[in-house]
Short mmCIF file of C-alpha atoms in Angstrom, two decimals:
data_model
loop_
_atom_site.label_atom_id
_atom_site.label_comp_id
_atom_site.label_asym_id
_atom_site.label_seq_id
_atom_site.Cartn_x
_atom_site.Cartn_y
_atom_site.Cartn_z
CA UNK A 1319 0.00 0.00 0.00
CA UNK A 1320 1.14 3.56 -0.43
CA UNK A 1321 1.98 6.01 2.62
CA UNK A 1322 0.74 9.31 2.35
CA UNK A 1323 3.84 11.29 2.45
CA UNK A 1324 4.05 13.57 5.93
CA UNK A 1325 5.50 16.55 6.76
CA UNK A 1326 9.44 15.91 7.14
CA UNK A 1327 10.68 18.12 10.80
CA UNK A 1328 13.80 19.58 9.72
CA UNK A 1329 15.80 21.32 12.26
CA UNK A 1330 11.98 23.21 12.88
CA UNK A 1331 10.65 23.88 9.56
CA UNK A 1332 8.54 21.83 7.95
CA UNK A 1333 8.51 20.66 4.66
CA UNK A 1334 5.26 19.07 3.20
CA UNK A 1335 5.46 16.51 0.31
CA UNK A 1336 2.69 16.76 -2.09
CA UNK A 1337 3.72 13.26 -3.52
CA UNK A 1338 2.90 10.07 -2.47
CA UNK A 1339 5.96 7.82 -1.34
CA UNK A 1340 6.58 4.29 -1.42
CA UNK A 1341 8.68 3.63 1.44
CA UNK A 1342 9.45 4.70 5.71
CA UNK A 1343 13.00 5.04 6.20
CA UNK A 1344 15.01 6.90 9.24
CA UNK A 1345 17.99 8.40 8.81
CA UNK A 1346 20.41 10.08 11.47
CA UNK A 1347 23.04 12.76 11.26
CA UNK A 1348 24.46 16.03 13.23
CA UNK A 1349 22.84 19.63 14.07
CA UNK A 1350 22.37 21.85 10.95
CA UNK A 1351 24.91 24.13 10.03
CA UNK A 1352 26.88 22.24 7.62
CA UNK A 1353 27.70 19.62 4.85
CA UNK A 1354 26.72 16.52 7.19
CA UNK A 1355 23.04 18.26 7.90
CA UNK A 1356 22.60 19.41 4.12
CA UNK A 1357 22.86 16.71 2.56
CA UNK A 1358 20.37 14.65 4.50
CA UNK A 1359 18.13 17.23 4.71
CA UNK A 1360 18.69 17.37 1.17
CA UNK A 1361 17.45 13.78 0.68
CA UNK A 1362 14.60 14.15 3.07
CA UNK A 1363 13.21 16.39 0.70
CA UNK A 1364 13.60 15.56 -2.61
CA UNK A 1365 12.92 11.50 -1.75
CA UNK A 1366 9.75 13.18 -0.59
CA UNK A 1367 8.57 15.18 -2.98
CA UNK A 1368 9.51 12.48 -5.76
CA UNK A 1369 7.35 9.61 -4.34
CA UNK A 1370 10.30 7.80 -3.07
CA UNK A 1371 10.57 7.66 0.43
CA UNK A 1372 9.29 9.08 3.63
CA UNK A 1373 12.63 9.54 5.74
CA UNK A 1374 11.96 10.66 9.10
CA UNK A 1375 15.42 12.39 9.85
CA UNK A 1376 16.96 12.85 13.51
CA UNK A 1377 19.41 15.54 13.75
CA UNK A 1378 21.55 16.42 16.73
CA UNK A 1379 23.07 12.87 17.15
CA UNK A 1380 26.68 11.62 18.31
CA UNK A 1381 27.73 9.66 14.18
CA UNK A 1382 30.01 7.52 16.06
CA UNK A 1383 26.23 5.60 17.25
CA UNK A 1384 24.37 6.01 14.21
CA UNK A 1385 27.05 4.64 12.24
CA UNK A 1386 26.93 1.52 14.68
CA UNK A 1387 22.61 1.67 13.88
CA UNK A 1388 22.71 1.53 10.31
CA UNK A 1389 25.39 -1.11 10.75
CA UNK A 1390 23.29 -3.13 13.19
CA UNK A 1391 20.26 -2.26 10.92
CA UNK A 1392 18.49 -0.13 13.67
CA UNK A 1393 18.86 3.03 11.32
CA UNK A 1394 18.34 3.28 7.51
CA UNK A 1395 20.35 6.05 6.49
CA UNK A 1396 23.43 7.27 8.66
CA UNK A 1397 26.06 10.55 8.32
CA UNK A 1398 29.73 9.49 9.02
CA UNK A 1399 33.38 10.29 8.65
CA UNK A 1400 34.82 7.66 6.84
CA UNK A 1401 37.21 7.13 9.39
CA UNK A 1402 34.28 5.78 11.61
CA UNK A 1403 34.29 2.47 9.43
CA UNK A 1404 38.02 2.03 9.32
CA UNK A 1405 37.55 2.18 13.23
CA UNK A 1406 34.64 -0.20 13.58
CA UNK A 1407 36.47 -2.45 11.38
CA UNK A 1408 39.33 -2.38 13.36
CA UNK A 1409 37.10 -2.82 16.83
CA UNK A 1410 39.11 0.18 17.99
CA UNK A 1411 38.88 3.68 19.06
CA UNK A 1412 35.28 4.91 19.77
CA UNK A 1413 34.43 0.99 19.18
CA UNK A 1414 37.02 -0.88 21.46
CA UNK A 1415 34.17 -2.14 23.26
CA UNK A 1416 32.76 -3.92 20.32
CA UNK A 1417 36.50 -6.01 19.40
CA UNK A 1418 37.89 -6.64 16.45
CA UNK A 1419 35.79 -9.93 15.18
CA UNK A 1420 32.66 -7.85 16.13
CA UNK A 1421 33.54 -4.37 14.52
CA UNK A 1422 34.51 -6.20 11.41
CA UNK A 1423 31.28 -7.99 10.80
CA UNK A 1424 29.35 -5.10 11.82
CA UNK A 1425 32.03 -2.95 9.46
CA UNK A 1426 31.03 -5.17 6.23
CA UNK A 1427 27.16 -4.11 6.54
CA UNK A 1428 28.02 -0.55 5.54
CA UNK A 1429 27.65 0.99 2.47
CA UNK A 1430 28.51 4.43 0.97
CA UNK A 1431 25.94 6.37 -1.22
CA UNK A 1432 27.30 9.98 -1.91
CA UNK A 1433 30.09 11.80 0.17
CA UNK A 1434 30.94 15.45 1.20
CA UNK A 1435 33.43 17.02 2.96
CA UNK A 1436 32.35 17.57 6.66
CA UNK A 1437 34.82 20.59 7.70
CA UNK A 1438 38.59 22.39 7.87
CA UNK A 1439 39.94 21.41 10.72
CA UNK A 1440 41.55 24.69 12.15
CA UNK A 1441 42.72 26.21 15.68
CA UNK A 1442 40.98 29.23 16.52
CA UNK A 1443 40.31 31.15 19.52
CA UNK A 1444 39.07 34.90 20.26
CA UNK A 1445 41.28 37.48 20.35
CA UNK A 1446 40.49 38.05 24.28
CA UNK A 1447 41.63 35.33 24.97
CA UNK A 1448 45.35 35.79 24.32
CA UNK A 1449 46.31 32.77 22.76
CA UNK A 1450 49.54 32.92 20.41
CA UNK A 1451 49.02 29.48 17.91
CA UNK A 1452 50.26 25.74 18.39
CA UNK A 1453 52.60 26.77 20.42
CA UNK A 1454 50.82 28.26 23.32
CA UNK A 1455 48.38 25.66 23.74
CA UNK A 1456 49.35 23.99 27.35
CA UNK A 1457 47.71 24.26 30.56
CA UNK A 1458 45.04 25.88 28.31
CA UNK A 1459 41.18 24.83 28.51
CA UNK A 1460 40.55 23.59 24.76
CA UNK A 1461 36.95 22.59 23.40
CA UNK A 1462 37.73 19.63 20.74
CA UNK A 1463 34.23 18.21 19.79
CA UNK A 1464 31.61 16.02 20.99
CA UNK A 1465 32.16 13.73 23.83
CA UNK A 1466 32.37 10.81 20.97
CA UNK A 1467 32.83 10.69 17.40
CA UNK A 1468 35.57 10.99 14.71
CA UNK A 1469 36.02 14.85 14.92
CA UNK A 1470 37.26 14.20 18.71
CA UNK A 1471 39.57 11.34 17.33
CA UNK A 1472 40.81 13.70 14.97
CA UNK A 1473 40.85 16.75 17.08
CA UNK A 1474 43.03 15.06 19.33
CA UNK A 1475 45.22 13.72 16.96
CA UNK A 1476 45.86 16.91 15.47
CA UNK A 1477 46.68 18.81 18.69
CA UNK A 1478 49.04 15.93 19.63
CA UNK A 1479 50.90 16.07 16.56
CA UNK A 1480 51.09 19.72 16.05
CA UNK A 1481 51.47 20.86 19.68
CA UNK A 1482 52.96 17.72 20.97
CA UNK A 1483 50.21 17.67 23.99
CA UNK A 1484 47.71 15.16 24.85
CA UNK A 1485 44.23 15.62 26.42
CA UNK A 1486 44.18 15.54 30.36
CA UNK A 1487 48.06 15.59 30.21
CA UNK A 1488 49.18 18.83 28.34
CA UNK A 1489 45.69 20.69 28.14
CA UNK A 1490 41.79 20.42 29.18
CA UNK A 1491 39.44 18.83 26.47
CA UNK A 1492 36.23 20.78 26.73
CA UNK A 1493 32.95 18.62 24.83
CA UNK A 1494 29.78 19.00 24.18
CA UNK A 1495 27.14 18.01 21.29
CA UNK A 1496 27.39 19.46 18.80
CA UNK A 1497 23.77 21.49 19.29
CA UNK A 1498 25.39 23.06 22.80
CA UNK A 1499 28.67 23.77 20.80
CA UNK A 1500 28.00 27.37 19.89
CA UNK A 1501 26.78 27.83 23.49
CA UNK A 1502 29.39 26.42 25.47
CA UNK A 1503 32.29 28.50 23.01
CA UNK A 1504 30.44 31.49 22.93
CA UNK A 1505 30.06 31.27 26.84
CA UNK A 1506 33.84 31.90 27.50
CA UNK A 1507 34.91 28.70 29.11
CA UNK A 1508 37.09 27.43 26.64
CA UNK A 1509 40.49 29.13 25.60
CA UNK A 1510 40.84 27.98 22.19
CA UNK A 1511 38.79 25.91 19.75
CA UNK A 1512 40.17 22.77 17.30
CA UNK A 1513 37.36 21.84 15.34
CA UNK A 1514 36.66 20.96 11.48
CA UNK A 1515 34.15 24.08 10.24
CA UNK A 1516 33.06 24.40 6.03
CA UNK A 1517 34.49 27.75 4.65
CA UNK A 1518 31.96 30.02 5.23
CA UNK A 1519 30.50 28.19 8.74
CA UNK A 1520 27.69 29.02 10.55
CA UNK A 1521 29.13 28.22 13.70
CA UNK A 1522 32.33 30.81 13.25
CA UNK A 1523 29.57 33.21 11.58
CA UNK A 1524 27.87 33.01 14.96
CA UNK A 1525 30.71 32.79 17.37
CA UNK A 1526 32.80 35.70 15.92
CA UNK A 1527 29.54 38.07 15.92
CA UNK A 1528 30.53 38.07 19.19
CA UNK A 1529 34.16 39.07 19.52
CA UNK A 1530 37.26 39.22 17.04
CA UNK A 1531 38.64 36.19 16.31
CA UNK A 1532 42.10 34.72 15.26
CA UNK A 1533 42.47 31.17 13.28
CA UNK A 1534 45.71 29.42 12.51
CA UNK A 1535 47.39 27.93 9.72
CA UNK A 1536 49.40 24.74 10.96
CA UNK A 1537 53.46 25.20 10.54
CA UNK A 1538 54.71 24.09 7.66
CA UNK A 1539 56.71 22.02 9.25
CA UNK A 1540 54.35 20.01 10.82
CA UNK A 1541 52.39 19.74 8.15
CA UNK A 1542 54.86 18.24 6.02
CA UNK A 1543 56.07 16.02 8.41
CA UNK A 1544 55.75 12.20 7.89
CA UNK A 1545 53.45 12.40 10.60
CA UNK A 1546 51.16 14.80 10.04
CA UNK A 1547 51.27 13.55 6.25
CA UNK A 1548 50.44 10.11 7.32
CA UNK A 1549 47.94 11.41 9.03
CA UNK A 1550 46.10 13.29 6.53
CA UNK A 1551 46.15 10.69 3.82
CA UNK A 1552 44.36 7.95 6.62
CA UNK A 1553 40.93 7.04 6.05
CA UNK A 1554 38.35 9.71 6.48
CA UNK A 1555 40.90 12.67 5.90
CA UNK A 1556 42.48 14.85 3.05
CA UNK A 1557 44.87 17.63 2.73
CA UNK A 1558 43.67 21.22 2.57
CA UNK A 1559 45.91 24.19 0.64
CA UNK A 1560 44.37 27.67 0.24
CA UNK A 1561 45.16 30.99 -0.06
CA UNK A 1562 45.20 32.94 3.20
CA UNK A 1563 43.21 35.39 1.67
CA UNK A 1564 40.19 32.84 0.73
CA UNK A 1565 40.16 31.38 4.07
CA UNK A 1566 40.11 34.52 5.61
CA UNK A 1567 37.18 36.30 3.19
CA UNK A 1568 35.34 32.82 3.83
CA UNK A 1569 35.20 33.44 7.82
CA UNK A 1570 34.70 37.09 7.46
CA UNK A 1571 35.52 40.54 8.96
CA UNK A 1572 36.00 39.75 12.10
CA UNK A 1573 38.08 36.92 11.92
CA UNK A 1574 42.10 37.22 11.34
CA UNK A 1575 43.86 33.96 9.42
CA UNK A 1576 47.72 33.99 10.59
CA UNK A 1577 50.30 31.55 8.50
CA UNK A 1578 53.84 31.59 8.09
CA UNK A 1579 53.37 32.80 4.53
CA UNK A 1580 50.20 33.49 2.20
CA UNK A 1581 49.02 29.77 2.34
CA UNK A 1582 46.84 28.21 5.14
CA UNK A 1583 47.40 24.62 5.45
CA UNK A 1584 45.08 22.11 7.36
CA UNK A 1585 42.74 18.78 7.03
CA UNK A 1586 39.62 18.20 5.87
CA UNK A 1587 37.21 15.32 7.26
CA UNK A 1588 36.02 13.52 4.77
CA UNK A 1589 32.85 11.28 4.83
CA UNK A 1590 29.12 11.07 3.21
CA UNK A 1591 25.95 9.39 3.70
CA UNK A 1592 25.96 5.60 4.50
CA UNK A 1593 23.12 2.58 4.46
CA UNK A 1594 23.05 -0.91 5.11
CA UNK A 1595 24.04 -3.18 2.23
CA UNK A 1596 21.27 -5.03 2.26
CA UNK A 1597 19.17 -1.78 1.15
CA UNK A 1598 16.94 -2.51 -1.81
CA UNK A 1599 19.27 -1.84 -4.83
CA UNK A 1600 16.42 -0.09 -6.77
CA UNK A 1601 15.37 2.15 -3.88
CA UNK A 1602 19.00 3.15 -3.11
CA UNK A 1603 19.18 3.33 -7.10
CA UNK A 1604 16.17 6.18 -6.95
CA UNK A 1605 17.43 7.98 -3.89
CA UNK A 1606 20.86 8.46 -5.02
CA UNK A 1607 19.59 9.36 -8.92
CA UNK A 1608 17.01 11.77 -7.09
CA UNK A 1609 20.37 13.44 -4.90
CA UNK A 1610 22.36 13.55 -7.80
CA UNK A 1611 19.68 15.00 -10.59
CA UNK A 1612 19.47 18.00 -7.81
CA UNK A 1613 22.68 18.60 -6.65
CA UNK A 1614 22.55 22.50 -7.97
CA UNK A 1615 19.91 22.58 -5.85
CA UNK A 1616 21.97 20.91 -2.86
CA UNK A 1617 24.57 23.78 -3.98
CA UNK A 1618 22.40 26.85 -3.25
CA UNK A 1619 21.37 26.30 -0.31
CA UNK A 1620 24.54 26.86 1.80
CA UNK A 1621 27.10 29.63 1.29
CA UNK A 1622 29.57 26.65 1.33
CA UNK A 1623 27.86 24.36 -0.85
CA UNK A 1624 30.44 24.57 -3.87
CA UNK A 1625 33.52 23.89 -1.44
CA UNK A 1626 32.66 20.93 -0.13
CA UNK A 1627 32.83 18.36 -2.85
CA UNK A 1628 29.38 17.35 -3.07
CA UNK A 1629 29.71 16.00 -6.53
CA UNK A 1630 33.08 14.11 -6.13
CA UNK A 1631 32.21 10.55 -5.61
CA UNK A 1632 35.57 9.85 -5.17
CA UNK A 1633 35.97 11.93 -2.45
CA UNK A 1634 38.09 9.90 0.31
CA UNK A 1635 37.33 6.63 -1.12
CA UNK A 1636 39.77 3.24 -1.68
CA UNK A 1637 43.07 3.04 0.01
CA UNK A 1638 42.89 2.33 3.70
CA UNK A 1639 39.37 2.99 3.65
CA UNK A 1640 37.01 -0.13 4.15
CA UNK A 1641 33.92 1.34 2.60
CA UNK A 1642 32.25 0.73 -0.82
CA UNK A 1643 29.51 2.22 -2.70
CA UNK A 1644 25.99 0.47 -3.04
CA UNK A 1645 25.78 -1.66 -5.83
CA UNK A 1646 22.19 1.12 -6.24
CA UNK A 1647 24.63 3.96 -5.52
CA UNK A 1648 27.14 3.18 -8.34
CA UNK A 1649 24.64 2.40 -11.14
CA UNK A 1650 23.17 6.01 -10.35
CA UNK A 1651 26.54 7.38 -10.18
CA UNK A 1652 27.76 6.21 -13.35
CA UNK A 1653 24.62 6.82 -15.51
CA UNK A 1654 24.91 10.04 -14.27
CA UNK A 1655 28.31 10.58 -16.23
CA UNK A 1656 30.42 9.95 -12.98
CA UNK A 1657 33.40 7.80 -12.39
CA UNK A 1658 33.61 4.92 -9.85
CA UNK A 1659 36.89 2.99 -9.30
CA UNK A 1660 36.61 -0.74 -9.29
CA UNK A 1661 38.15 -0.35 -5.36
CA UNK A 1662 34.72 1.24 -4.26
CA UNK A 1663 32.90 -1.29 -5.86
CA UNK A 1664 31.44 -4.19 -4.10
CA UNK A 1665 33.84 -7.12 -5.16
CA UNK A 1666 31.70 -9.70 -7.25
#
């Protein structure tokens, strides 16, 4: 029988659907305010208005557990970092608990449908606060993500490796979820910030309304070390070069970029949308034809939707990176004029 399609709660607006959709599907991903809400949201809609699928979308939530729910099949559609699979598979990380045997089964359920770049990761801190870069991080109170996930992992990783300090050791880790994020930075308590934000952000938009703000490149270095180089060519992360003066007109008037020459240098977290592989092939099929016949669309919304590699389906894919496409996902790709490697296809 056919569902009449309801109005999807996004984030509180509402979006009716005219058309009447075939399927009930849930999907889970972060607050709004950047690539990992959009394209959901995206989805919600336009599966929706097609006549393809209801999708009942929870915002708000920690990826490292929906990740583990589409895996486990509790969840349809899921947000992630790829490095969240490469951890799963591994039984390590945010999933030690689950073992290695365990994350790798649950690992081989996952499937990729379309992927995006999920933020810069950057140091920044307001001006009031004093702070002078890397090097004046210690003793200092520094908010690094949620209280799970993959931008903790990598927050941490990247503050070890740059600034040679480690959470509870060298420096406070301040976390919160990611809706209380803007609050709990904009209230004070932190000192500095190392998060991954899409160039322009919401979040720094918000925060830097409130006070001048300073954001730093990383050394050079450190970032051409072998670690930090290792680093940023592991699963769920990728290099980022741009001129100081785009990064700084992309955060805006109040903010202040500071590198050792006219380049900023960081790493971007890299993930996309994921669903179980067991997924009908012809509804994931429709749903990622639907996402990829609208992806101007996906573009306008957001001041950062052509920097964040929404039509790249290579984006972070093969190498040390577990995942695959959809068998659905790559025949939409590819009739759409896009090119899938044969390592992120499902071997046959």
């Amino acid at each position: 029988m056919k569902f009449t399609a309801y109005a999807a709660l996004l984030t509180g607006a509402i979006l009716t659907t005219p058309a009447m959709a075939q399927v009930n599907l849930t999907a889970e991903t972060a607050s709004p305010g950047g690539s990992v809400h959009l394209a959901p949201s995206h989805l919600v809609e336009i599966a929706g208005t097609q006549g393809i699928a209801n999708i009942q979308l929870a915002d708000g939530q920690t990826l490292t557990n929906s990740l583990q729910n589409v895996a486990e099949g509790k969840t349809d559609i899921a947000s992630a970092p790829h490095i969240l699979p490469f951890l799963m598979q591994r039984g390590v990380g945010p999933y030690g608990e689950l073992g290695g045997e365990k994350g790798a089964e649950l690992a081989s359920n996952l499937r990729s449908i379309y992927p995006y770049i999920l933020g810069n990761f950057m140091l920044f801190a307001y001006d009031s606060k004093g702070i002078g870069g890397w090097d004046d991080l210690e003793g200092k109170k520094i908010f690094n993500g949620p209280p799970r996930g993959g931008a903790l992992t990598n927050a941490r990783a990247m503050i070890q490796i740059t600034a040679g300090l480690k959470e509870g050791e060298g420096y406070e880790g301040i976390q919160s979820n990611w809706g209380q994020a803007t609050t709990v930075i904009g209230g004070g308590g932190p000192d500095a910030i190392v998060l991954p934000e899409v160039f322009p952000s919401g979040r720094t938009s918000t925060l830097s309304a409130a006070g001048k703000m300073t954001a730093w490149s990383l050394p050079i270095d450190v970032f051409e070390s072998d670690a930090m180089q290792k680093y940023i060519k592991a699963p769920g992360s990728a290099p980022i070069i741009m001129p100081v003066a785009e990064a700084a007109a992309a955060l805006g008037d109040q903010f202040t970029v500071v590198s050792e020459d006219d380049t900023f240098r960081g790493f971007a977290t890299v993930g996309g949308d994921v669903v179980h592989k067991d997924m009908d092939e012809e509804l994931v099929y429709n749903l990622v034809s639907a996402y990829i016949g609208s992806l101007d669309a996906l573009k306008a919304k957001a001041p950062f939707g052509n920097t964040v590699a929404f039509d790249n389906p290579m984006l972070g894919m093969c190498g040390a990176n577990p995942m695959v496409y959809h068998n659905g996902a790559v025949r939409a790709w590819e009739e759409a004029g896009f090119e899938i490697d044969d390592c992120a296809k499902e071997k046959m």
